[in-house]
Short mmCIF file of C-alpha atoms and ligand atoms in Angstrom, two decimals:
data_model
loop_
_atom_site.label_atom_id
_atom_site.label_comp_id
_atom_site.label_asym_id
_atom_site.label_seq_id
_atom_site.Cartn_x
_atom_site.Cartn_y
_atom_site.Cartn_z
CA UNK D 1 25.42 9.29 -27.10
CA UNK D 2 22.42 7.04 -26.64
CA UNK D 3 19.77 7.55 -23.97
CA UNK D 4 20.92 4.70 -21.69
CA UNK D 5 24.46 6.05 -21.58
CA UNK D 6 23.37 9.63 -20.98
CA UNK D 7 21.06 8.49 -18.18
CA UNK D 8 24.04 6.97 -16.37
CA UNK D 9 26.47 9.83 -16.90
CA UNK D 10 24.68 13.16 -17.46
CA UNK D 11 25.26 15.58 -14.58
CA UNK D 12 27.56 13.00 -12.98
CA UNK D 13 30.99 14.59 -13.29
CA UNK D 14 33.13 13.73 -10.23
CA UNK D 15 33.02 16.38 -7.52
CA UNK D 16 35.84 18.82 -8.37
CA UNK D 17 36.65 19.34 -4.66
CA UNK D 18 36.98 15.69 -3.60
CA UNK D 19 36.81 13.55 -6.79
CA UNK D 20 33.80 11.75 -5.23
CA UNK D 21 31.77 9.88 -7.87
CA UNK D 22 28.44 10.14 -6.08
CA UNK D 23 27.48 13.82 -6.36
CA UNK D 24 27.59 15.86 -3.15
CA UNK D 25 24.30 17.20 -1.76
CA UNK D 26 24.81 20.90 -1.15
CA UNK D 27 22.31 21.93 1.52
CA UNK D 28 23.64 25.45 1.90
CA UNK D 29 20.89 28.03 1.48
CA UNK D 30 23.36 30.81 0.84
CA UNK D 31 26.63 31.25 -1.03
CA UNK D 32 29.40 33.76 -0.39
CA UNK D 33 29.32 36.59 -2.89
CA UNK D 34 31.36 39.70 -3.60
CA UNK D 35 30.56 43.06 -1.97
CA UNK D 36 28.29 44.04 -4.87
CA UNK D 37 26.66 40.56 -4.95
CA UNK D 38 29.12 39.26 -7.54
CA UNK D 39 28.71 35.50 -7.90
CA UNK D 40 31.87 33.69 -6.76
CA UNK D 41 30.81 30.06 -7.31
CA UNK D 42 27.81 30.46 -9.62
CA UNK D 43 25.15 30.71 -6.92
CA UNK D 44 23.68 33.30 -4.55
CA UNK D 45 20.64 31.86 -2.76
CA UNK D 46 18.95 28.45 -2.80
CA UNK D 47 15.59 29.70 -4.08
CA UNK D 48 17.31 30.89 -7.28
CA UNK D 49 19.68 27.98 -7.90
CA UNK D 50 21.96 25.49 -6.17
CA UNK D 51 24.70 23.10 -7.34
CA UNK D 52 22.76 19.85 -6.73
CA UNK D 53 19.78 21.13 -8.70
CA UNK D 54 22.11 22.32 -11.46
CA UNK D 55 23.39 18.77 -11.93
CA UNK D 56 19.86 17.41 -12.21
CA UNK D 57 18.80 20.15 -14.61
CA UNK D 58 21.84 19.54 -16.81
CA UNK D 59 21.01 15.83 -16.85
CA UNK D 60 17.33 16.42 -17.72
CA UNK D 61 18.31 18.78 -20.54
CA UNK D 62 20.85 16.26 -21.89
CA UNK D 63 18.29 13.42 -21.80
CA UNK D 64 16.00 15.49 -24.03
CA UNK D 65 18.63 17.09 -26.26
CA UNK D 66 17.21 20.34 -24.83
CA UNK D 67 18.54 23.79 -24.12
CA UNK D 68 17.66 23.83 -20.43
CA UNK D 69 15.54 22.32 -17.65
CA UNK D 70 14.01 23.66 -14.45
CA UNK D 71 13.27 21.51 -11.40
CA UNK D 72 10.33 22.38 -9.13
CA UNK D 73 8.87 21.29 -5.81
CA UNK D 74 6.26 19.04 -7.45
CA UNK D 75 4.75 18.10 -10.77
CA UNK D 76 1.82 20.47 -10.29
CA UNK D 77 4.23 23.26 -9.33
CA UNK D 78 5.96 22.76 -12.70
CA UNK D 79 2.58 22.72 -14.48
CA UNK D 80 1.43 25.83 -12.60
CA UNK D 81 4.59 27.71 -13.59
CA UNK D 82 3.71 27.20 -17.26
CA UNK D 83 0.30 28.85 -16.82
CA UNK D 84 1.62 31.47 -14.40
CA UNK D 85 4.05 32.66 -17.02
CA UNK D 86 1.28 33.33 -19.57
CA UNK D 87 -0.27 36.82 -19.78
CA UNK D 88 -3.84 37.48 -18.55
CA UNK D 89 -6.35 36.87 -21.34
CA UNK D 90 -4.54 33.74 -22.47
CA UNK D 91 -6.60 30.74 -23.54
CA UNK D 92 -5.30 27.18 -23.32
CA UNK D 93 -6.44 23.83 -24.64
CA UNK D 94 -6.21 20.93 -22.23
CA UNK D 95 -7.00 17.28 -22.98
CA UNK D 96 -10.37 15.79 -22.09
CA UNK D 97 -8.53 13.00 -20.26
CA UNK D 98 -5.84 14.69 -18.17
CA UNK D 99 -4.16 14.39 -14.81
CA UNK D 100 -6.91 15.35 -12.37
CA UNK D 101 -5.11 18.21 -10.62
CA UNK D 102 -4.32 19.86 -13.96
CA UNK D 103 -8.06 19.92 -14.70
CA UNK D 104 -8.67 21.49 -11.26
CA UNK D 105 -5.86 23.98 -11.87
CA UNK D 106 -7.61 24.97 -15.11
CA UNK D 107 -11.08 25.29 -13.57
CA UNK D 108 -10.20 26.83 -10.19
CA UNK D 109 -7.09 28.96 -10.81
CA UNK D 110 -6.95 30.04 -14.45
CA UNK D 111 -10.01 32.33 -14.02
CA UNK D 112 -8.30 34.00 -11.03
CA UNK D 113 -5.34 34.72 -13.28
CA UNK D 114 -7.56 36.14 -16.03
CA UNK D 115 -7.09 33.03 -18.17
CA UNK D 116 -9.35 30.33 -19.55
CA UNK D 117 -9.07 26.79 -20.87
CA UNK D 118 -11.13 24.44 -23.01
CA UNK D 119 -11.04 20.67 -22.63
CA UNK D 120 -10.83 18.87 -25.97
CA UNK D 121 -10.40 15.31 -27.21
CA UNK D 122 -6.80 15.59 -28.41
CA UNK D 123 -6.90 12.24 -30.13
CA UNK D 124 -9.19 14.02 -32.64
CA UNK D 125 -7.11 16.50 -34.66
CA UNK D 126 -10.20 18.11 -36.22
CA UNK D 127 -11.51 18.82 -32.70
CA UNK D 128 -8.17 20.40 -31.74
CA UNK D 129 -8.18 22.56 -34.87
CA UNK D 130 -11.76 23.69 -34.19
CA UNK D 131 -11.02 24.55 -30.55
CA UNK D 132 -8.02 26.78 -31.29
CA UNK D 133 -8.84 30.50 -30.93
CA UNK D 134 -6.88 33.62 -31.81
CA UNK D 135 -6.09 34.07 -28.09
CA UNK D 136 -4.97 30.44 -27.61
CA UNK D 137 -1.44 30.66 -26.24
CA UNK D 138 -0.91 27.10 -25.05
CA UNK D 139 -1.82 23.55 -25.98
CA UNK D 140 -1.33 21.21 -23.04
CA UNK D 141 -0.88 17.61 -24.17
CA UNK D 142 -0.73 14.52 -21.98
CA UNK D 143 0.15 11.27 -23.71
CA UNK D 144 -0.38 8.51 -22.73
CA UNK D 145 -3.04 10.14 -20.55
CA UNK D 146 -4.30 9.55 -17.05
CA UNK D 147 -6.26 7.38 -16.51
CA UNK D 148 -7.58 6.31 -19.94
CA UNK D 149 -4.17 5.93 -21.64
CA UNK D 150 -5.37 8.04 -24.58
CA UNK D 151 -2.63 8.63 -27.13
CA UNK D 152 -2.20 12.05 -28.73
CA UNK D 153 -0.17 12.60 -31.88
CA UNK D 154 2.39 15.06 -30.50
CA UNK D 155 3.87 16.06 -33.87
CA UNK D 156 0.43 16.74 -35.39
CA UNK D 157 -0.89 18.74 -32.43
CA UNK D 158 2.36 20.70 -32.10
CA UNK D 159 2.08 21.52 -35.80
CA UNK D 160 -1.46 22.90 -35.36
CA UNK D 161 -0.38 24.90 -32.31
CA UNK D 162 2.65 26.34 -34.09
CA UNK D 163 0.51 27.55 -37.02
CA UNK D 164 -1.45 29.64 -34.50
CA UNK D 165 1.59 30.81 -32.58
CA UNK D 166 0.67 28.73 -29.52
CA UNK D 167 3.11 26.86 -27.31
CA UNK D 168 2.91 23.06 -26.99
CA UNK D 169 3.69 21.56 -23.59
CA UNK D 170 3.58 17.78 -23.16
CA UNK D 171 3.11 16.09 -19.79
CA UNK D 172 5.50 13.18 -20.41
CA UNK D 173 5.19 11.69 -16.92
CA UNK D 174 3.66 8.34 -17.99
CA UNK D 175 6.16 7.66 -20.77
CA UNK D 176 9.30 9.29 -19.32
CA UNK D 177 12.05 10.44 -21.72
CA UNK D 178 13.27 6.83 -21.84
CA UNK D 179 10.32 6.07 -24.14
CA UNK D 180 9.18 9.37 -25.58
CA UNK D 181 10.90 12.70 -26.17
CA UNK D 182 8.21 15.29 -26.93
CA UNK D 183 10.82 17.88 -27.92
CA UNK D 184 12.08 15.72 -30.78
CA UNK D 185 8.47 15.50 -31.97
CA UNK D 186 8.03 19.26 -32.14
CA UNK D 187 6.80 20.21 -28.67
CA UNK D 188 8.30 23.29 -27.02
CA UNK D 189 8.34 22.03 -23.45
CA UNK D 190 8.30 18.60 -21.81
CA UNK D 191 6.84 18.45 -18.31
CA UNK D 192 7.53 15.65 -15.83
CA UNK D 193 6.31 14.81 -12.38
CA UNK D 194 9.76 13.66 -11.23
CA UNK D 195 7.85 12.20 -8.27
CA UNK D 196 6.97 9.31 -10.58
CA UNK D 197 9.22 7.35 -12.93
CA UNK D 198 12.21 9.69 -12.88
CA UNK D 199 12.57 9.51 -9.09
CA UNK D 200 11.39 5.94 -9.45
CA UNK D 201 11.33 4.82 -5.81
CA UNK D 202 8.22 6.49 -4.32
CA UNK D 203 10.37 8.59 -2.01
CA UNK D 204 10.69 12.04 -3.56
CA UNK D 205 8.40 14.77 -4.89
CA UNK D 206 9.40 17.06 -7.71
CA UNK D 207 8.49 18.35 -11.14
CA UNK D 208 10.41 19.48 -14.19
CA UNK D 209 10.01 21.64 -17.27
CA UNK D 210 12.42 20.92 -20.09
CA UNK D 211 12.75 23.59 -22.79
CA UNK D 212 13.73 22.91 -26.38
CA UNK D 213 15.03 26.46 -26.70
CA UNK D 214 16.47 29.03 -24.35
CA UNK D 215 14.71 32.40 -24.32
CA UNK D 216 11.67 34.19 -23.06
CA UNK D 217 9.58 31.13 -22.11
CA UNK D 218 12.37 29.56 -20.11
CA UNK D 219 13.12 32.83 -18.33
CA UNK D 220 9.43 33.45 -17.58
CA UNK D 221 9.14 30.00 -15.93
CA UNK D 222 12.38 30.53 -14.02
CA UNK D 223 11.02 33.87 -12.81
CA UNK D 224 7.76 32.23 -11.70
CA UNK D 225 9.74 29.63 -9.74
CA UNK D 226 11.90 32.23 -8.07
CA UNK D 227 9.16 34.71 -7.20
CA UNK D 228 6.31 32.31 -6.42
CA UNK D 229 8.74 29.99 -4.68
CA UNK D 230 7.82 26.45 -5.78
CA UNK D 231 11.42 25.27 -5.44
CA UNK D 232 12.67 21.75 -4.83
CA UNK D 233 15.00 21.00 -1.93
CA UNK D 234 18.57 20.07 -2.87
CA UNK D 235 18.05 16.62 -1.35
CA UNK D 236 15.02 16.03 -3.58
CA UNK D 237 17.01 17.07 -6.65
CA UNK D 238 19.68 14.60 -5.57
CA UNK D 239 17.16 11.76 -5.20
CA UNK D 240 15.77 12.40 -8.68
CA UNK D 241 19.29 12.50 -10.13
CA UNK D 242 19.97 9.17 -8.46
CA UNK D 243 16.74 7.80 -9.93
CA UNK D 244 17.79 8.79 -13.45
CA UNK D 245 20.75 6.42 -13.29
CA UNK D 246 18.47 3.37 -13.46
CA UNK D 247 15.60 4.93 -15.43
CA UNK D 248 16.28 3.16 -18.72
CA UNK D 249 16.41 -0.35 -17.24
CA UNK D 250 13.45 0.21 -14.92
CA UNK D 251 11.22 1.52 -17.68
CA UNK D 252 12.27 -1.22 -20.08
CA UNK D 253 11.34 -3.90 -17.55
CA UNK D 254 8.11 -2.17 -16.47
CA UNK D 255 7.05 -1.80 -20.10
CA UNK D 256 7.72 -5.46 -20.86
CA UNK D 257 5.79 -6.60 -17.78
CA UNK D 258 2.92 -4.18 -18.44
CA UNK D 259 2.46 -5.55 -21.95
CA UNK D 260 2.32 -9.11 -20.60
CA UNK D 261 -0.11 -8.10 -17.87
CA UNK D 262 -2.26 -6.25 -20.44
CA UNK D 263 -2.36 -9.31 -22.72
CA UNK D 264 -3.26 -11.62 -19.83
CA UNK D 265 -6.04 -9.28 -18.70
CA UNK D 266 -7.49 -8.96 -22.20
CA UNK D 267 -8.16 -12.68 -22.18
CA UNK D 268 -9.95 -12.66 -18.81
CA UNK D 269 -13.74 -13.15 -18.67
CA UNK D 270 -14.17 -10.64 -15.81
CA UNK D 271 -12.50 -7.85 -17.78
CA UNK D 272 -14.59 -5.55 -19.98
CA UNK D 273 -11.65 -3.63 -21.47
CA UNK D 274 -7.94 -3.03 -21.09
CA UNK D 275 -6.45 0.38 -21.95
CA UNK D 276 -2.80 -0.02 -22.88
CA UNK D 277 -1.18 1.62 -25.92
CA UNK D 278 1.01 -1.44 -26.47
CA UNK D 279 -2.02 -3.56 -27.42
CA UNK D 280 -2.70 -3.67 -31.17
CA UNK D 281 -6.39 -3.18 -30.32
CA UNK D 282 -5.73 0.24 -28.69
CA UNK D 283 -7.03 3.00 -31.00
CA UNK D 284 -3.80 4.97 -30.51
CA UNK D 285 -1.45 2.03 -31.00
CA UNK D 286 -0.07 3.13 -34.37
CA UNK D 287 0.62 6.66 -33.17
CA UNK D 288 2.17 5.37 -29.92
CA UNK D 289 4.37 2.94 -31.86
CA UNK D 290 5.58 5.85 -33.99
CA UNK D 291 6.27 8.36 -31.24
CA UNK D 292 7.41 6.03 -28.44
CA UNK D 293 10.48 3.83 -28.65
CA UNK D 294 11.36 0.60 -26.88
CA UNK D 295 8.05 0.12 -25.08
CA UNK D 296 4.74 1.63 -24.06
CA UNK D 297 5.29 2.26 -20.35
CA UNK D 298 4.31 0.68 -17.07
CA UNK D 299 0.79 2.13 -16.74
CA UNK D 300 -2.45 0.50 -17.81
CA UNK D 301 -6.10 0.66 -16.88
CA UNK D 302 -8.53 -2.19 -16.65
CA UNK D 303 -12.33 -1.99 -16.74
CA UNK D 304 -13.94 -4.65 -14.59
CA UNK D 305 -17.24 -6.26 -15.61
CA UNK D 306 -19.88 -5.52 -12.99
CA UNK D 307 -19.10 -1.83 -12.51
CA UNK D 308 -17.93 0.03 -9.42
CA UNK D 309 -18.67 -2.67 -6.83
CA UNK D 310 -16.85 -5.35 -8.80
CA UNK D 311 -13.89 -3.05 -9.42
CA UNK D 312 -13.64 -2.22 -5.71
CA UNK D 313 -13.86 -5.94 -4.80
CA UNK D 314 -10.93 -6.66 -7.14
CA UNK D 315 -8.88 -3.73 -5.77
CA UNK D 316 -9.55 -4.97 -2.23
CA UNK D 317 -8.62 -8.57 -3.04
CA UNK D 318 -5.24 -7.86 -4.61
CA UNK D 319 -2.38 -8.97 -2.37
CA UNK D 320 0.76 -7.92 -4.23
CA UNK D 321 -0.59 -4.74 -5.86
CA UNK D 322 -0.89 -2.12 -3.13
CA UNK D 323 -3.92 0.20 -3.12
CA UNK D 324 -2.10 3.52 -3.33
CA UNK D 325 -1.90 6.57 -5.51
CA UNK D 326 1.13 7.58 -7.60
CA UNK D 327 3.02 5.49 -10.14
CA UNK D 328 6.40 4.70 -11.63
CA UNK D 329 7.91 3.18 -8.48
CA UNK D 330 9.53 -0.21 -7.96
CA UNK D 331 6.35 -1.66 -6.40
CA UNK D 332 3.12 -2.33 -8.32
CA UNK D 333 0.14 -0.20 -7.35
CA UNK D 334 -3.56 -0.28 -8.04
CA UNK D 335 -6.02 2.59 -7.74
CA UNK D 336 -9.73 3.13 -8.30
CA UNK D 337 -9.23 6.60 -9.80
CA UNK D 338 -12.86 7.64 -9.49
CA UNK D 339 -12.57 7.26 -5.69
CA UNK D 340 -9.14 8.88 -5.59
CA UNK D 341 -9.89 11.97 -7.67
CA UNK D 342 -12.81 14.08 -6.56
CA UNK D 343 -16.05 15.71 -7.54
CA UNK D 344 -14.82 16.63 -11.02
CA UNK D 345 -13.55 13.12 -11.79
CA UNK D 346 -14.39 11.80 -15.23
CA UNK D 347 -12.75 8.40 -14.57
CA UNK D 348 -15.15 5.54 -15.31
CA UNK D 349 -16.57 3.83 -12.21
CA UNK D 350 -15.39 0.39 -13.30
CA UNK D 351 -11.79 1.46 -13.95
CA UNK D 352 -8.72 0.41 -11.99
CA UNK D 353 -5.38 1.97 -12.86
CA UNK D 354 -2.35 -0.28 -12.49
CA UNK D 355 1.23 0.91 -12.15
CA UNK D 356 3.53 -1.97 -12.90
CA UNK D 357 6.65 -2.23 -10.77
CA UNK D 358 9.68 -4.47 -10.89
CA UNK D 359 8.20 -7.68 -9.48
CA UNK D 360 8.19 -10.82 -11.65
CA UNK D 361 5.35 -10.36 -14.14
CA UNK D 362 3.92 -13.83 -13.52
CA UNK D 363 3.44 -13.01 -9.83
CA UNK D 364 1.51 -9.90 -10.90
CA UNK D 365 -0.61 -11.85 -13.38
CA UNK D 366 -1.34 -14.51 -10.74
CA UNK D 367 -2.35 -11.85 -8.23
CA UNK D 368 -4.74 -10.24 -10.73
CA UNK D 369 -6.22 -13.64 -11.61
CA UNK D 370 -7.01 -14.51 -7.98
CA UNK D 371 -8.56 -11.06 -7.40
CA UNK D 372 -10.56 -11.08 -10.65
CA UNK D 373 -12.01 -14.46 -9.68
CA UNK D 374 -13.89 -12.53 -6.96
CA UNK D 375 -15.24 -9.86 -9.30
C1 PLP C 401 1.69 12.84 -10.52
C2 PLP C 401 1.42 13.52 -11.79
C3 PLP C 401 1.46 14.91 -11.89
C4 PLP C 401 1.69 15.80 -10.69
O1 PLP C 401 2.87 15.55 -9.98
P1 PLP C 401 2.97 15.87 -8.43
O2 PLP C 401 4.40 15.66 -8.09
O3 PLP C 401 2.05 14.90 -7.73
O4 PLP C 401 2.52 17.28 -8.22
C5 PLP C 401 1.23 15.49 -13.12
N1 PLP C 401 0.97 14.73 -14.22
C6 PLP C 401 0.94 13.40 -14.16
C7 PLP C 401 0.63 12.62 -15.40
C8 PLP C 401 1.15 12.74 -12.96
O5 PLP C 401 1.09 11.40 -12.91
#
């Protein structure tokens, strides 16, 4: 079955008790069991598993052609579980341009867990090869990346990691599985902030790990979730499952609009650069075209001539784009990432990140034009 069809149907079997089409939300924290804790209906306690989460996890696995998926309380909880399930002494590679909180996780928490990480330009395969060490257990990829929209060749990096016995995990939040399936490209695990495009309506927080194979890695992450407790509520799993139903059409439309917005911005005199992998001028365009299908996503970054002050003037003058963090929702958002991140931010001062929603693209282009006139 094709992605669009799976997105509508996976995990959507009618409720066996009532034949309801919309899945029930099971809020029960506890499930009757036998006298020696025998499972009667497949579940014991909500922190371990629950029926609503099961449906979402089955759907996420199906959308990736994967063995299994785990849903967590947030994207960073899912990311943390990956590192928490590595042994002390492990070394990881992370991208130079990476979701800010993952960089902070690496700098502030890995040392406490007896681990270390090196930031590397993952668009440069020679740099990746040189940074791999005998104790490297994990290569963390993010493509397209936040906020520079760097594109990493997943198949090539996963190949280098595999040669050294290291795991490849890809943060696929920007692309979503509608556009890019890291597991098909050789990665071991796909990670998603389901808070973003999968939920799709800016009203739920969650994260997911999707495993190509069952086995030790999957069980180690499941153990970390159960013991460290970063579990999603059943209602949040339900909201993400609901979001999946429209994922393919939302992402298709957002990608189309983002490309048009990117092209319009490229031509603007007040714009120094546009980072969008769908533009032929993007250094990662060929790789993105090979490993993404049907579009390049709804995220782009624009560098405003005149630096920080000009960028902030533009952000403040936008009327339709809301100044807010997050991405992948129905409404278009703008954010000056350098202001949003923190002391360790490496986002350029003149950069605004745009998340393209479902408005008419001409309204978005008009809004950017009136704001850029004030740059
Ligand atoms: C938002 C985001 C995360 C973290 O997700 P949370 O739900 O906010 O914890 C991780 N990676 C990327 C690329 C994101 O955009």
